[in-house]
Short mmCIF file of C-alpha atoms and ligand atoms in Angstrom, two decimals:
data_model
loop_
_atom_site.label_atom_id
_atom_site.label_comp_id
_atom_site.label_asym_id
_atom_site.label_seq_id
_atom_site.Cartn_x
_atom_site.Cartn_y
_atom_site.Cartn_z
CA MET A 1285 -7.28 10.25 -29.49
CA PRO A 1286 -5.85 12.19 -26.08
CA ASN A 1287 -5.86 9.78 -23.24
CA HIS A 1288 -4.69 11.74 -20.36
CA LEU A 1289 -2.76 9.17 -18.17
CA PHE A 1290 -1.35 7.16 -21.09
CA ASP A 1291 -0.17 9.96 -23.15
CA GLN A 1292 1.86 11.09 -20.47
CA ILE A 1293 3.39 7.42 -20.09
CA ALA A 1294 3.86 7.21 -24.14
CA GLN A 1295 5.52 10.53 -24.10
CA ARG A 1296 8.23 9.60 -21.63
CA MET A 1297 8.64 6.29 -23.13
CA PRO A 1298 12.54 5.37 -23.96
CA ALA A 1299 13.88 3.69 -27.10
CA ALA A 1300 11.66 0.80 -27.91
CA LYS A 1301 13.90 -1.67 -27.33
CA ALA A 1302 14.70 -0.61 -23.60
CA PRO A 1303 13.48 -2.98 -21.07
CA PHE A 1304 10.65 -2.29 -19.09
CA ALA A 1305 10.47 -5.64 -17.03
CA HIS A 1306 12.92 -8.55 -16.47
CA LEU A 1307 10.74 -11.30 -15.67
CA PRO A 1308 11.31 -14.43 -13.40
CA ASP A 1309 11.58 -16.97 -16.22
CA GLY A 1310 14.37 -14.88 -17.94
CA ARG A 1311 11.90 -13.04 -20.69
CA THR A 1312 12.28 -9.42 -21.09
CA CYS A 1313 9.37 -7.24 -21.76
CA SER A 1314 10.79 -4.10 -23.79
CA TYR A 1315 8.75 -1.10 -23.61
CA ALA A 1316 7.69 -1.92 -27.23
CA ASP A 1317 6.20 -4.83 -25.68
CA VAL A 1318 4.54 -2.76 -23.41
CA LEU A 1319 2.80 -0.71 -26.19
CA ALA A 1320 1.78 -3.91 -28.33
CA VAL A 1321 0.50 -6.23 -25.49
CA SER A 1322 -1.47 -3.46 -23.63
CA ALA A 1323 -2.93 -2.72 -27.39
CA ARG A 1324 -3.79 -6.40 -27.46
CA PHE A 1325 -5.68 -6.53 -24.41
CA ALA A 1326 -7.19 -3.24 -25.30
CA ASN A 1327 -8.69 -4.76 -28.22
CA ALA A 1328 -9.61 -8.12 -26.52
CA ILE A 1329 -11.50 -6.40 -23.90
CA THR A 1330 -13.06 -3.75 -26.22
CA ALA A 1331 -14.36 -6.83 -28.35
CA LEU A 1332 -15.92 -8.31 -25.29
CA GLY A 1333 -18.14 -5.00 -25.10
CA VAL A 1334 -16.12 -2.99 -22.87
CA LYS A 1335 -16.68 0.61 -23.18
CA LYS A 1336 -15.67 3.84 -21.37
CA GLY A 1337 -16.51 3.93 -17.76
CA ASN A 1338 -16.99 0.04 -17.57
CA ARG A 1339 -15.28 -1.63 -14.91
CA VAL A 1340 -12.97 -4.52 -15.79
CA ALA A 1341 -12.37 -6.40 -12.19
CA VAL A 1342 -9.51 -8.61 -11.80
CA GLN A 1343 -8.40 -11.32 -9.34
CA VAL A 1344 -5.13 -13.10 -10.83
CA GLU A 1345 -1.81 -13.85 -10.10
CA LYS A 1346 0.84 -11.57 -10.23
CA SER A 1347 2.21 -11.53 -13.95
CA ILE A 1348 3.29 -8.98 -16.58
CA GLU A 1349 0.09 -9.69 -18.45
CA ALA A 1350 -2.03 -8.95 -15.62
CA LEU A 1351 -0.07 -5.41 -15.50
CA MET A 1352 -0.62 -5.19 -19.07
CA LEU A 1353 -4.32 -5.70 -18.55
CA TYR A 1354 -4.20 -2.67 -15.99
CA LEU A 1355 -2.66 -0.34 -19.02
CA ALA A 1356 -5.40 -1.88 -21.45
CA CYS A 1357 -8.05 -0.48 -19.36
CA VAL A 1358 -6.50 2.69 -19.13
CA ARG A 1359 -6.01 2.87 -23.03
CA ALA A 1360 -9.61 1.64 -23.20
CA GLY A 1361 -11.26 4.01 -21.21
CA ALA A 1362 -12.25 1.31 -18.82
CA ILE A 1363 -11.93 1.29 -15.20
CA PHE A 1364 -9.59 -1.37 -13.89
CA LEU A 1365 -10.53 -2.68 -10.40
CA PRO A 1366 -7.93 -5.24 -8.95
CA LEU A 1367 -9.07 -7.64 -6.35
CA ASN A 1368 -6.48 -9.14 -3.73
CA THR A 1369 -5.90 -12.98 -4.55
CA ALA A 1370 -6.99 -13.78 -1.00
CA TYR A 1371 -10.51 -12.92 -1.44
CA THR A 1372 -13.06 -15.97 -1.18
CA PRO A 1373 -16.07 -16.44 -3.68
CA ALA A 1374 -18.28 -15.02 -1.05
CA GLU A 1375 -16.20 -11.82 -0.91
CA ILE A 1376 -16.00 -11.72 -5.03
CA GLU A 1377 -19.47 -11.97 -5.07
CA TYR A 1378 -19.88 -8.75 -2.81
CA PHE A 1379 -17.45 -6.94 -5.06
CA LEU A 1380 -18.92 -7.91 -8.31
CA GLY A 1381 -22.32 -6.76 -7.03
CA ASP A 1382 -21.19 -3.66 -5.90
CA ALA A 1383 -19.05 -2.74 -8.76
CA GLU A 1384 -20.95 -4.45 -11.81
CA PRO A 1385 -17.93 -4.95 -13.83
CA ALA A 1386 -18.61 -5.65 -17.57
CA VAL A 1387 -15.79 -8.24 -17.40
CA PHE A 1388 -14.35 -10.12 -14.58
CA VAL A 1389 -11.16 -11.82 -14.96
CA CYS A 1390 -10.18 -14.79 -12.55
CA ASP A 1391 -7.24 -17.33 -12.78
CA PRO A 1392 -8.14 -20.34 -14.61
CA SER A 1393 -8.10 -22.51 -11.75
CA THR A 1394 -10.52 -20.34 -9.94
CA ALA A 1395 -13.24 -20.15 -12.76
CA GLU A 1396 -15.46 -22.60 -11.95
CA ALA A 1397 -15.93 -21.74 -8.12
CA LEU A 1398 -16.39 -17.95 -9.18
CA ARG A 1399 -18.74 -18.58 -12.15
CA PRO A 1400 -22.00 -18.25 -10.07
CA ALA A 1401 -20.77 -14.93 -8.73
CA ALA A 1402 -20.16 -13.68 -12.22
CA THR A 1403 -23.16 -15.02 -13.59
CA LYS A 1404 -25.31 -13.31 -10.54
CA ALA A 1405 -24.01 -10.18 -11.31
CA GLY A 1406 -24.40 -10.54 -15.07
CA THR A 1407 -20.71 -10.09 -15.49
CA LYS A 1408 -18.76 -11.87 -18.42
CA LEU A 1409 -16.26 -14.30 -16.93
CA GLU A 1410 -12.62 -14.43 -18.67
CA THR A 1411 -9.45 -16.14 -17.31
CA LEU A 1412 -5.89 -15.03 -17.13
CA GLY A 1413 -3.14 -17.19 -15.74
CA LEU A 1414 0.63 -17.87 -15.33
CA ARG A 1415 2.29 -18.50 -19.04
CA GLU A 1416 3.93 -21.61 -18.66
CA SER A 1417 4.77 -22.25 -22.35
CA ALA A 1418 3.61 -21.08 -25.63
CA ALA A 1419 2.09 -23.97 -26.26
CA LYS A 1420 -0.23 -24.16 -23.39
CA SER A 1421 -3.18 -21.92 -22.99
CA ALA A 1422 -2.91 -19.48 -20.22
CA GLY A 1423 -6.53 -18.27 -19.80
CA SER A 1424 -9.23 -17.37 -22.60
CA LEU A 1425 -8.57 -13.42 -22.10
CA LEU A 1426 -4.85 -14.06 -22.90
CA ASP A 1427 -5.69 -16.31 -26.13
CA LYS A 1428 -7.97 -13.28 -27.11
CA ALA A 1429 -5.25 -10.93 -26.73
CA LEU A 1430 -2.71 -12.89 -28.38
CA ALA A 1431 -5.14 -13.00 -31.48
CA ALA A 1432 -5.99 -9.54 -31.34
CA SER A 1433 -4.28 -6.48 -33.23
CA ALA A 1434 -1.16 -4.92 -31.51
CA THR A 1435 -2.28 -1.44 -32.42
CA PHE A 1436 -4.96 0.29 -30.45
CA SER A 1437 -6.65 3.76 -30.80
CA ASP A 1438 -6.62 5.09 -27.41
CA VAL A 1439 -9.97 6.16 -26.34
CA ASP A 1440 -10.37 9.63 -25.44
CA CYS A 1441 -10.05 10.36 -21.39
CA GLY A 1442 -9.77 13.67 -19.66
CA ALA A 1443 -7.90 14.12 -16.29
CA ASP A 1444 -10.80 13.64 -14.27
CA ASP A 1445 -12.01 10.49 -15.70
CA LEU A 1446 -11.41 7.33 -13.59
CA ALA A 1447 -8.86 4.96 -14.65
CA ALA A 1448 -9.04 2.58 -11.47
CA ILE A 1449 -11.21 1.59 -8.33
CA LEU A 1450 -9.44 -0.04 -5.65
CA TYR A 1451 -11.42 -1.34 -2.67
CA THR A 1452 -10.13 -0.48 0.62
CA SER A 1453 -8.82 -3.46 2.95
CA GLY A 1454 -12.03 -2.76 5.00
CA THR A 1455 -10.99 -3.56 8.57
CA THR A 1456 -14.16 -1.96 9.74
CA GLY A 1457 -17.31 -2.87 7.88
CA ARG A 1458 -17.66 -3.81 4.42
CA SER A 1459 -14.92 -2.41 2.14
CA LYS A 1460 -15.34 0.69 -0.06
CA GLY A 1461 -14.42 1.29 -3.95
CA ALA A 1462 -12.00 4.41 -4.07
CA MET A 1463 -12.47 6.03 -7.23
CA LEU A 1464 -9.04 7.06 -8.64
CA THR A 1465 -8.88 9.28 -11.59
CA HIS A 1466 -6.38 9.76 -14.52
CA GLU A 1467 -4.80 12.72 -12.79
CA ASN A 1468 -4.51 11.44 -9.37
CA LEU A 1469 -2.34 8.60 -10.70
CA ALA A 1470 -0.38 10.87 -13.00
CA SER A 1471 -0.03 13.48 -10.55
CA ASN A 1472 1.26 11.15 -8.11
CA ALA A 1473 3.80 9.55 -10.27
CA ARG A 1474 5.44 12.65 -11.43
CA ALA A 1475 5.59 13.73 -7.77
CA LEU A 1476 7.30 10.52 -6.94
CA VAL A 1477 9.73 10.56 -9.74
CA GLU A 1478 10.98 14.02 -8.90
CA THR A 1479 11.23 13.44 -5.15
CA TRP A 1480 13.11 10.42 -5.50
CA ARG A 1481 14.82 11.14 -8.56
CA PHE A 1482 14.01 8.18 -10.76
CA THR A 1483 15.61 8.24 -14.18
CA SER A 1484 15.77 5.85 -16.88
CA ARG A 1485 18.98 4.33 -15.62
CA ASP A 1486 16.86 3.07 -12.69
CA VAL A 1487 16.24 -0.55 -12.07
CA LEU A 1488 13.87 -1.56 -9.32
CA ILE A 1489 13.29 -4.65 -7.32
CA HIS A 1490 9.51 -5.05 -7.63
CA ALA A 1491 8.40 -7.90 -5.22
CA LEU A 1492 5.03 -6.45 -4.02
CA PRO A 1493 1.51 -7.74 -5.18
CA ILE A 1494 -0.10 -5.59 -7.96
CA PHE A 1495 -3.58 -5.54 -6.44
CA HIS A 1496 -2.56 -3.00 -4.22
CA THR A 1497 -1.71 0.69 -4.50
CA HIS A 1498 1.73 0.22 -3.45
CA GLY A 1499 2.89 -2.20 -6.12
CA LEU A 1500 0.37 -1.09 -9.14
CA PHE A 1501 0.75 2.46 -8.84
CA VAL A 1502 3.41 3.55 -6.69
CA ALA A 1503 6.12 1.11 -8.13
CA THR A 1504 4.82 0.41 -11.68
CA ASN A 1505 3.63 4.29 -12.70
CA VAL A 1506 7.14 5.55 -11.14
CA ILE A 1507 9.00 3.37 -13.51
CA LEU A 1508 6.70 3.95 -16.38
CA PHE A 1509 6.98 7.60 -15.81
CA SER A 1510 10.73 7.77 -15.69
CA GLY A 1511 11.28 5.14 -18.67
CA ALA A 1512 13.21 2.74 -16.10
CA SER A 1513 13.09 -1.03 -15.83
CA MET A 1514 12.42 -3.19 -13.15
CA HIS A 1515 12.84 -6.91 -11.99
CA PHE A 1516 9.28 -8.23 -11.62
CA LEU A 1517 8.91 -10.80 -9.01
CA PRO A 1518 6.19 -13.01 -8.07
CA ARG A 1519 6.64 -12.40 -4.13
CA PHE A 1520 9.55 -11.08 -1.88
CA GLU A 1521 12.20 -13.89 -1.10
CA PRO A 1522 15.24 -12.14 0.96
CA ALA A 1523 17.72 -14.31 -0.98
CA GLN A 1524 16.17 -13.54 -4.16
CA ALA A 1525 16.08 -9.85 -3.71
CA LEU A 1526 19.85 -9.75 -2.40
CA SER A 1527 21.30 -11.83 -5.61
CA LEU A 1528 19.58 -9.30 -7.66
CA MET A 1529 20.94 -5.88 -5.74
CA PRO A 1530 24.22 -5.69 -7.67
CA LYS A 1531 21.85 -5.50 -11.14
CA ALA A 1532 19.39 -2.87 -9.37
CA THR A 1533 19.35 0.60 -8.14
CA THR A 1534 16.25 0.68 -5.98
CA MET A 1535 13.60 -1.51 -4.23
CA MET A 1536 10.33 -0.39 -2.88
CA GLY A 1537 8.99 -2.60 0.04
CA VAL A 1538 6.72 -3.04 3.19
CA PRO A 1539 8.35 -2.96 6.37
CA THR A 1540 8.32 -6.64 6.51
CA PHE A 1541 10.31 -6.90 3.51
CA TYR A 1542 13.28 -4.94 5.76
CA VAL A 1543 12.93 -6.81 8.89
CA ARG A 1544 13.52 -10.16 6.87
CA LEU A 1545 16.29 -8.46 5.19
CA VAL A 1546 17.78 -7.58 8.46
CA ASP A 1547 17.60 -11.14 9.72
CA HIS A 1548 19.18 -12.34 6.67
CA PRO A 1549 23.02 -13.03 6.87
CA GLY A 1550 23.57 -11.86 3.04
CA LEU A 1551 22.77 -8.20 3.94
CA THR A 1552 26.23 -6.43 3.97
CA ARG A 1553 27.70 -3.14 2.83
CA GLU A 1554 29.00 -5.22 -0.09
CA ALA A 1555 25.79 -6.91 -1.16
CA THR A 1556 23.82 -3.12 -1.22
CA ALA A 1557 26.70 -1.22 -2.83
CA LYS A 1558 25.42 -1.02 -6.35
CA MET A 1559 21.87 0.51 -4.71
CA ARG A 1560 20.96 3.86 -4.41
CA LEU A 1561 17.68 3.74 -2.91
CA PHE A 1562 15.07 1.83 -0.40
CA ILE A 1563 11.79 2.91 -0.06
CA SER A 1564 9.40 1.63 2.58
CA GLY A 1565 5.75 2.22 3.10
CA SER A 1566 2.00 0.95 3.58
CA ALA A 1567 2.81 0.12 7.24
CA PRO A 1568 4.88 1.65 10.18
CA LEU A 1569 8.51 0.77 9.71
CA LEU A 1570 10.13 0.33 13.21
CA ALA A 1571 12.68 2.72 14.01
CA GLU A 1572 15.00 -0.02 15.24
CA THR A 1573 14.47 -1.90 11.68
CA HIS A 1574 15.49 1.46 9.98
CA ARG A 1575 18.89 1.53 12.52
CA ALA A 1576 19.57 -1.96 11.86
CA PHE A 1577 19.35 -1.72 8.30
CA GLU A 1578 21.61 1.33 8.12
CA ALA A 1579 24.10 -0.02 10.41
CA LYS A 1580 24.50 -3.04 8.25
CA THR A 1581 24.40 -1.67 5.06
CA GLY A 1582 25.12 2.20 5.40
CA HIS A 1583 21.67 3.08 3.42
CA ALA A 1584 18.92 5.05 5.26
CA ILE A 1585 15.85 3.82 4.32
CA LEU A 1586 13.43 6.61 2.86
CA GLU A 1587 10.08 5.97 4.67
CA ARG A 1588 6.64 7.59 2.98
CA TYR A 1589 3.26 7.68 3.55
CA GLY A 1590 -0.06 7.15 1.58
CA MET A 1591 -3.10 5.11 1.18
CA THR A 1592 -5.34 3.63 -1.22
CA GLU A 1593 -7.65 6.98 -1.42
CA THR A 1594 -4.91 9.51 -1.68
CA ASN A 1595 -1.90 7.89 -3.49
CA MET A 1596 1.28 9.20 -1.32
CA ASN A 1597 1.06 11.98 0.82
CA THR A 1598 4.39 12.32 2.23
CA SER A 1599 8.05 11.35 1.72
CA ASN A 1600 11.29 11.86 3.69
CA PRO A 1601 13.65 14.00 1.79
CA TYR A 1602 15.75 12.19 -0.70
CA ASP A 1603 19.22 13.94 0.59
CA GLY A 1604 20.21 16.58 3.09
CA ALA A 1605 21.48 19.96 3.32
CA GLU A 1606 18.41 22.46 2.68
CA ASN A 1607 15.79 19.42 2.80
CA GLY A 1608 16.92 17.99 6.15
CA SER A 1609 17.43 14.19 6.39
CA ARG A 1610 15.53 10.84 6.14
CA ILE A 1611 14.60 10.62 10.06
CA ALA A 1612 13.56 7.07 11.43
CA GLY A 1613 10.11 7.18 12.95
CA THR A 1614 8.93 9.99 10.57
CA VAL A 1615 7.30 10.04 6.97
CA GLY A 1616 8.64 13.34 6.13
CA PHE A 1617 7.44 16.08 4.33
CA PRO A 1618 4.10 16.72 1.86
CA LEU A 1619 4.95 15.71 -1.73
CA PRO A 1620 5.09 18.68 -4.28
CA GLY A 1621 1.43 19.78 -4.56
CA VAL A 1622 -0.03 17.92 -1.56
CA SER A 1623 -1.09 20.18 1.14
CA LEU A 1624 -1.65 18.36 4.91
CA ARG A 1625 -2.82 19.57 8.29
CA ILE A 1626 -3.29 18.31 11.40
CA THR A 1627 -6.60 19.04 12.98
CA ASP A 1628 -8.64 18.64 16.17
CA PRO A 1629 -10.98 15.52 14.95
CA GLU A 1630 -13.92 16.60 16.62
CA THR A 1631 -13.98 20.21 15.13
CA GLY A 1632 -11.58 20.33 12.51
CA THR A 1633 -9.87 23.26 13.67
CA PRO A 1634 -6.19 23.18 12.83
CA LEU A 1635 -3.47 22.46 15.41
CA ALA A 1636 -0.16 23.69 16.09
CA ALA A 1637 3.28 22.03 15.65
CA ASP A 1638 3.89 18.78 17.86
CA GLU A 1639 0.17 18.69 18.73
CA ILE A 1640 -1.80 15.28 18.12
CA GLY A 1641 -4.65 15.07 15.88
CA MET A 1642 -6.02 14.20 12.51
CA ILE A 1643 -4.12 14.10 9.26
CA GLU A 1644 -6.20 15.92 6.69
CA VAL A 1645 -4.65 16.11 2.97
CA LYS A 1646 -5.57 17.90 -0.28
CA GLY A 1647 -4.23 17.92 -3.60
CA PRO A 1648 -4.39 16.49 -7.01
CA ASN A 1649 -3.64 13.12 -5.57
CA VAL A 1650 -6.72 12.69 -3.44
CA PHE A 1651 -9.43 10.35 -5.07
CA LYS A 1652 -12.90 11.33 -6.27
CA GLY A 1653 -14.76 9.71 -3.86
CA TYR A 1654 -16.33 6.30 -2.94
CA TRP A 1655 -18.05 3.95 -5.42
CA ARG A 1656 -21.87 4.61 -5.57
CA ASN A 1657 -21.56 5.98 -1.77
CA PRO A 1658 -22.01 9.76 -1.73
CA GLU A 1659 -22.82 9.58 2.05
CA LYS A 1660 -19.53 7.98 2.98
CA THR A 1661 -17.52 10.39 0.58
CA ALA A 1662 -19.39 13.53 1.86
CA ALA A 1663 -18.76 12.43 5.67
CA GLU A 1664 -14.65 12.27 4.95
CA PHE A 1665 -14.20 15.38 3.06
CA ARG A 1666 -14.14 19.00 4.87
CA ALA A 1667 -16.10 21.66 3.46
CA ASP A 1668 -12.87 23.26 1.64
CA GLY A 1669 -11.68 19.99 0.21
CA PHE A 1670 -9.50 18.39 2.76
CA PHE A 1671 -10.03 14.54 3.01
CA ILE A 1672 -10.09 13.29 6.42
CA THR A 1673 -7.21 10.28 6.39
CA GLY A 1674 -8.43 8.72 9.55
CA ASP A 1675 -4.89 8.55 10.43
CA LEU A 1676 -3.77 10.25 13.96
CA GLY A 1677 -0.28 12.48 13.89
CA LYS A 1678 1.50 15.16 14.42
CA ARG A 1679 4.20 17.75 12.85
CA ASP A 1680 7.07 18.62 14.52
CA ALA A 1681 8.73 22.04 14.51
CA ARG A 1682 10.81 21.01 11.34
CA GLY A 1683 7.86 20.30 9.72
CA TYR A 1684 7.97 16.42 9.80
CA VAL A 1685 4.98 14.07 9.97
CA HIS A 1686 4.80 11.55 12.41
CA ILE A 1687 1.98 8.89 12.24
CA LEU A 1688 0.44 7.62 15.38
CA GLY A 1689 -1.83 5.11 14.41
CA ARG A 1690 -5.40 4.90 12.87
CA GLY A 1691 -7.80 7.08 14.53
CA LYS A 1692 -9.94 4.17 15.15
CA ASP A 1693 -6.91 2.34 17.06
CA LEU A 1694 -7.32 5.37 19.48
CA ILE A 1695 -8.02 4.10 22.63
CA ILE A 1696 -10.30 5.95 25.07
CA THR A 1697 -10.07 4.78 28.85
CA GLY A 1698 -11.49 6.25 31.76
CA GLY A 1699 -12.34 9.33 29.53
CA TYR A 1700 -8.58 9.65 28.64
CA ASN A 1701 -7.17 9.51 24.81
CA VAL A 1702 -4.25 7.13 24.87
CA TYR A 1703 -2.04 6.91 21.45
CA PRO A 1704 -1.17 3.04 21.26
CA LYS A 1705 2.11 4.23 19.31
CA GLU A 1706 3.56 6.06 22.49
CA ILE A 1707 3.12 2.87 24.58
CA GLU A 1708 4.59 0.79 21.58
CA GLY A 1709 7.38 2.76 21.49
CA GLU A 1710 8.11 2.51 25.12
CA ILE A 1711 7.65 -1.37 24.89
CA ASP A 1712 9.75 -1.99 21.72
CA ALA A 1713 12.42 -0.11 23.50
CA MET A 1714 13.00 -2.79 25.82
CA PRO A 1715 15.38 -5.37 25.87
CA GLY A 1716 14.22 -8.60 24.66
CA VAL A 1717 11.23 -7.05 22.64
CA SER A 1718 10.81 -7.48 19.07
CA GLU A 1719 7.72 -5.41 18.62
CA SER A 1720 4.31 -4.95 20.18
CA ALA A 1721 0.83 -3.88 19.43
CA VAL A 1722 -1.15 -1.69 22.15
CA ILE A 1723 -5.07 -2.15 22.04
CA GLY A 1724 -8.04 -1.08 23.85
CA LEU A 1725 -10.42 -3.94 25.21
CA PRO A 1726 -14.15 -3.74 26.48
CA HIS A 1727 -13.51 -3.03 30.16
CA LYS A 1728 -16.49 -2.47 32.51
CA ASP A 1729 -15.00 0.23 34.76
CA PHE A 1730 -12.66 1.98 32.17
CA GLY A 1731 -14.62 1.65 28.75
CA GLU A 1732 -11.61 0.52 27.24
CA GLY A 1733 -8.36 -1.46 29.01
CA VAL A 1734 -5.20 -0.34 27.79
CA THR A 1735 -3.64 -3.92 26.60
CA ALA A 1736 -0.39 -4.59 25.23
CA VAL A 1737 0.15 -7.75 22.99
CA VAL A 1738 4.21 -8.15 22.76
CA VAL A 1739 6.59 -10.43 21.05
CA PRO A 1740 9.66 -11.54 22.25
CA VAL A 1741 13.12 -11.63 19.98
CA LYS A 1742 13.80 -14.97 19.17
CA GLY A 1743 15.01 -16.69 22.27
CA ALA A 1744 14.44 -14.00 24.60
CA GLU A 1745 12.25 -14.53 27.91
CA ILE A 1746 10.28 -11.63 28.85
CA SER A 1747 7.23 -11.45 31.36
CA GLU A 1748 4.21 -9.53 31.72
CA LYS A 1749 5.48 -8.79 35.29
CA ALA A 1750 8.74 -7.17 34.06
CA ILE A 1751 7.26 -5.43 31.35
CA LEU A 1752 4.60 -3.64 33.55
CA ALA A 1753 7.05 -2.83 36.09
CA ALA A 1754 9.57 -1.39 33.59
CA LEU A 1755 6.70 0.86 32.52
CA GLU A 1756 5.93 2.27 35.91
CA GLY A 1757 7.20 5.68 36.33
CA ARG A 1758 7.77 6.28 32.46
CA LEU A 1759 3.99 6.57 31.57
CA ALA A 1760 1.39 8.24 33.26
CA ARG A 1761 -0.69 5.69 35.26
CA PHE A 1762 -4.03 5.71 32.87
CA LYS A 1763 -1.70 4.95 29.81
CA GLN A 1764 0.36 1.84 31.57
CA PRO A 1765 -1.29 -1.55 29.99
CA LYS A 1766 -3.66 -3.60 32.44
CA ARG A 1767 -2.46 -6.59 30.95
CA VAL A 1768 0.51 -7.52 28.78
CA LEU A 1769 0.24 -10.65 26.90
CA VAL A 1770 3.11 -12.27 25.23
CA VAL A 1771 2.71 -13.83 21.94
CA GLU A 1772 4.90 -15.44 19.08
CA GLU A 1773 3.77 -13.29 16.62
CA LEU A 1774 1.05 -10.68 15.50
CA PRO A 1775 -1.44 -11.03 12.81
CA ARG A 1776 -0.93 -9.18 9.60
CA ASN A 1777 -2.26 -8.53 6.53
CA THR A 1778 -0.69 -9.10 3.23
CA MET A 1779 0.72 -5.60 3.19
CA GLY A 1780 2.30 -6.21 6.39
CA LYS A 1781 -0.07 -4.19 8.34
CA VAL A 1782 -0.86 -5.75 11.75
CA GLN A 1783 -4.23 -6.27 12.35
CA LYS A 1784 -5.28 -4.84 15.38
CA ASN A 1785 -9.18 -5.67 14.68
CA VAL A 1786 -7.89 -9.45 14.79
CA LEU A 1787 -6.50 -8.83 18.10
CA ARG A 1788 -9.35 -6.79 19.66
CA ASP A 1789 -11.44 -9.75 18.67
CA THR A 1790 -9.54 -12.51 19.92
CA TYR A 1791 -8.97 -11.01 23.20
CA ARG A 1792 -12.23 -9.38 23.53
CA HIS A 1793 -13.27 -11.24 26.81
CA LEU A 1794 -9.99 -10.58 28.57
CA TYR A 1795 -11.57 -8.20 31.18
CA LYS A 1796 -14.77 -10.08 31.40
CA THR A 1797 -17.25 -7.05 31.27
P1 AMP B 2420 -3.75 1.26 2.24
O1 AMP B 2420 -5.06 2.16 1.89
O2 AMP B 2420 -3.97 -0.28 2.34
O3 AMP B 2420 -2.56 1.52 1.61
O4 AMP B 2420 -3.66 1.49 3.78
C1 AMP B 2420 -3.28 2.93 4.19
C2 AMP B 2420 -2.78 3.08 5.51
O5 AMP B 2420 -1.78 2.58 5.82
C3 AMP B 2420 -2.88 4.41 5.97
O6 AMP B 2420 -3.83 5.14 6.20
C4 AMP B 2420 -1.89 4.32 7.30
O7 AMP B 2420 -2.33 4.21 8.37
C5 AMP B 2420 -1.16 3.40 6.76
N1 AMP B 2420 0.44 3.57 6.34
C6 AMP B 2420 0.90 3.63 5.18
N2 AMP B 2420 1.92 4.18 5.10
C7 AMP B 2420 2.50 4.24 6.42
C8 AMP B 2420 3.59 4.77 6.95
N3 AMP B 2420 4.79 4.89 6.28
N4 AMP B 2420 3.85 4.54 8.48
C9 AMP B 2420 2.57 4.30 9.15
N5 AMP B 2420 1.23 3.91 8.48
C10 AMP B 2420 1.42 3.80 7.12
#
């Protein structure tokens, strides 16, 4: 039967024997295996009673079987709901209560701790672990899948049916489930394959987690939609990634991957000579990292911008001439089919080039809404269908999009708006500075006091006084930090995003309001 997303994957499949994933233990998962194993899992979840529209929540270690479970849900018409492996039982209880999945799949080692949450939500509990040997069970769901048939009649699903719910990282308040349709995922995969020129000859280094849009959809769907293959790694290790580069053509990473590669003595022109493309996203890539990587390898990292709710929105151009080139510190142009505008955050009125405002997007990539939260969904869409991303940015005269941070990170001090990125840019350019985060902290005179948290490069000495002195004359007085705190490192989440909410919380009493 027609299944909107899986049919497009199946139509693009190369020869059955062609590799899909090279695994860390030396096994290869072929495209024939993709069909057979996803069918087995689809049969296994169907036998558990999963029906079209039911949620299947999953908190497991990264494995090829977990990826096949995603495809199995698509084929069975179920809604795949991946959960960050770092979530605690209390957090899992919230997600299960909110999503009411028919089945919850967790690692065998966490099953006992999570069983009460599953029972409370009335959800069946299954396990899926890492397969160490054919003799040892790696979980109840895998056992069921191995015993099931390797053919499956795909459940009828249209473009608008849900394929997945991904919970947002929830840096303010409780996280919300973003509902993603078959066409949201398919349209984005097609746009990215075209923009980044993926073909069946490509081999991707996949070292991202698969509970997040980046590793799950961007990386995996691009490979499936181009019939390409990947080295599927449990986590990112610079030495391992470097050793695979002669056998690969592309890598997708978060900025921290590139920071760590730049620090590695093995990163050279020769080591990367076979690679055709390095892509970065999920958090801002420092222009300095972009330049250092290019100086060492000759490769200009291609930066793109997206989010859980919208899939990918923009990308730097693949290559020069008519399209311009990859510009450090920008996220390029809207992808084919995506409309993007910058608006006044209060009124929604579109702004001119170079004016800073709210980034809004519209297109087949944009999600259907927040799960069981029509009020929040309504609040984040304009009447004409544009989604209010919550990111502040601008488009320059050439049309490149620049991200200036999350709207909630905007600082309002003495009635003036201060965009942290502008100040971070000034501080990051100073000698001895590795990176910085500028935040607003409660202040009795100004409402918020501009505060810089700065990380020195290893071995360098930097002082609050010197930084403040250097900023004087470079920035209007209201933008100058009231305090500069020197720290060893910034708090980051698994996707490499600096957690400004954690910094705001840690230093909330700095100005003794
Ligand atoms: P997530 O939903 O976890 O993927 O987070 C999405 C958010 O990450 C976006 O709304 C942006 O704030 C940020 N983000 C993603 N890509 C970039 C990028 N290339 N540069 C700056 N911020 C980014």
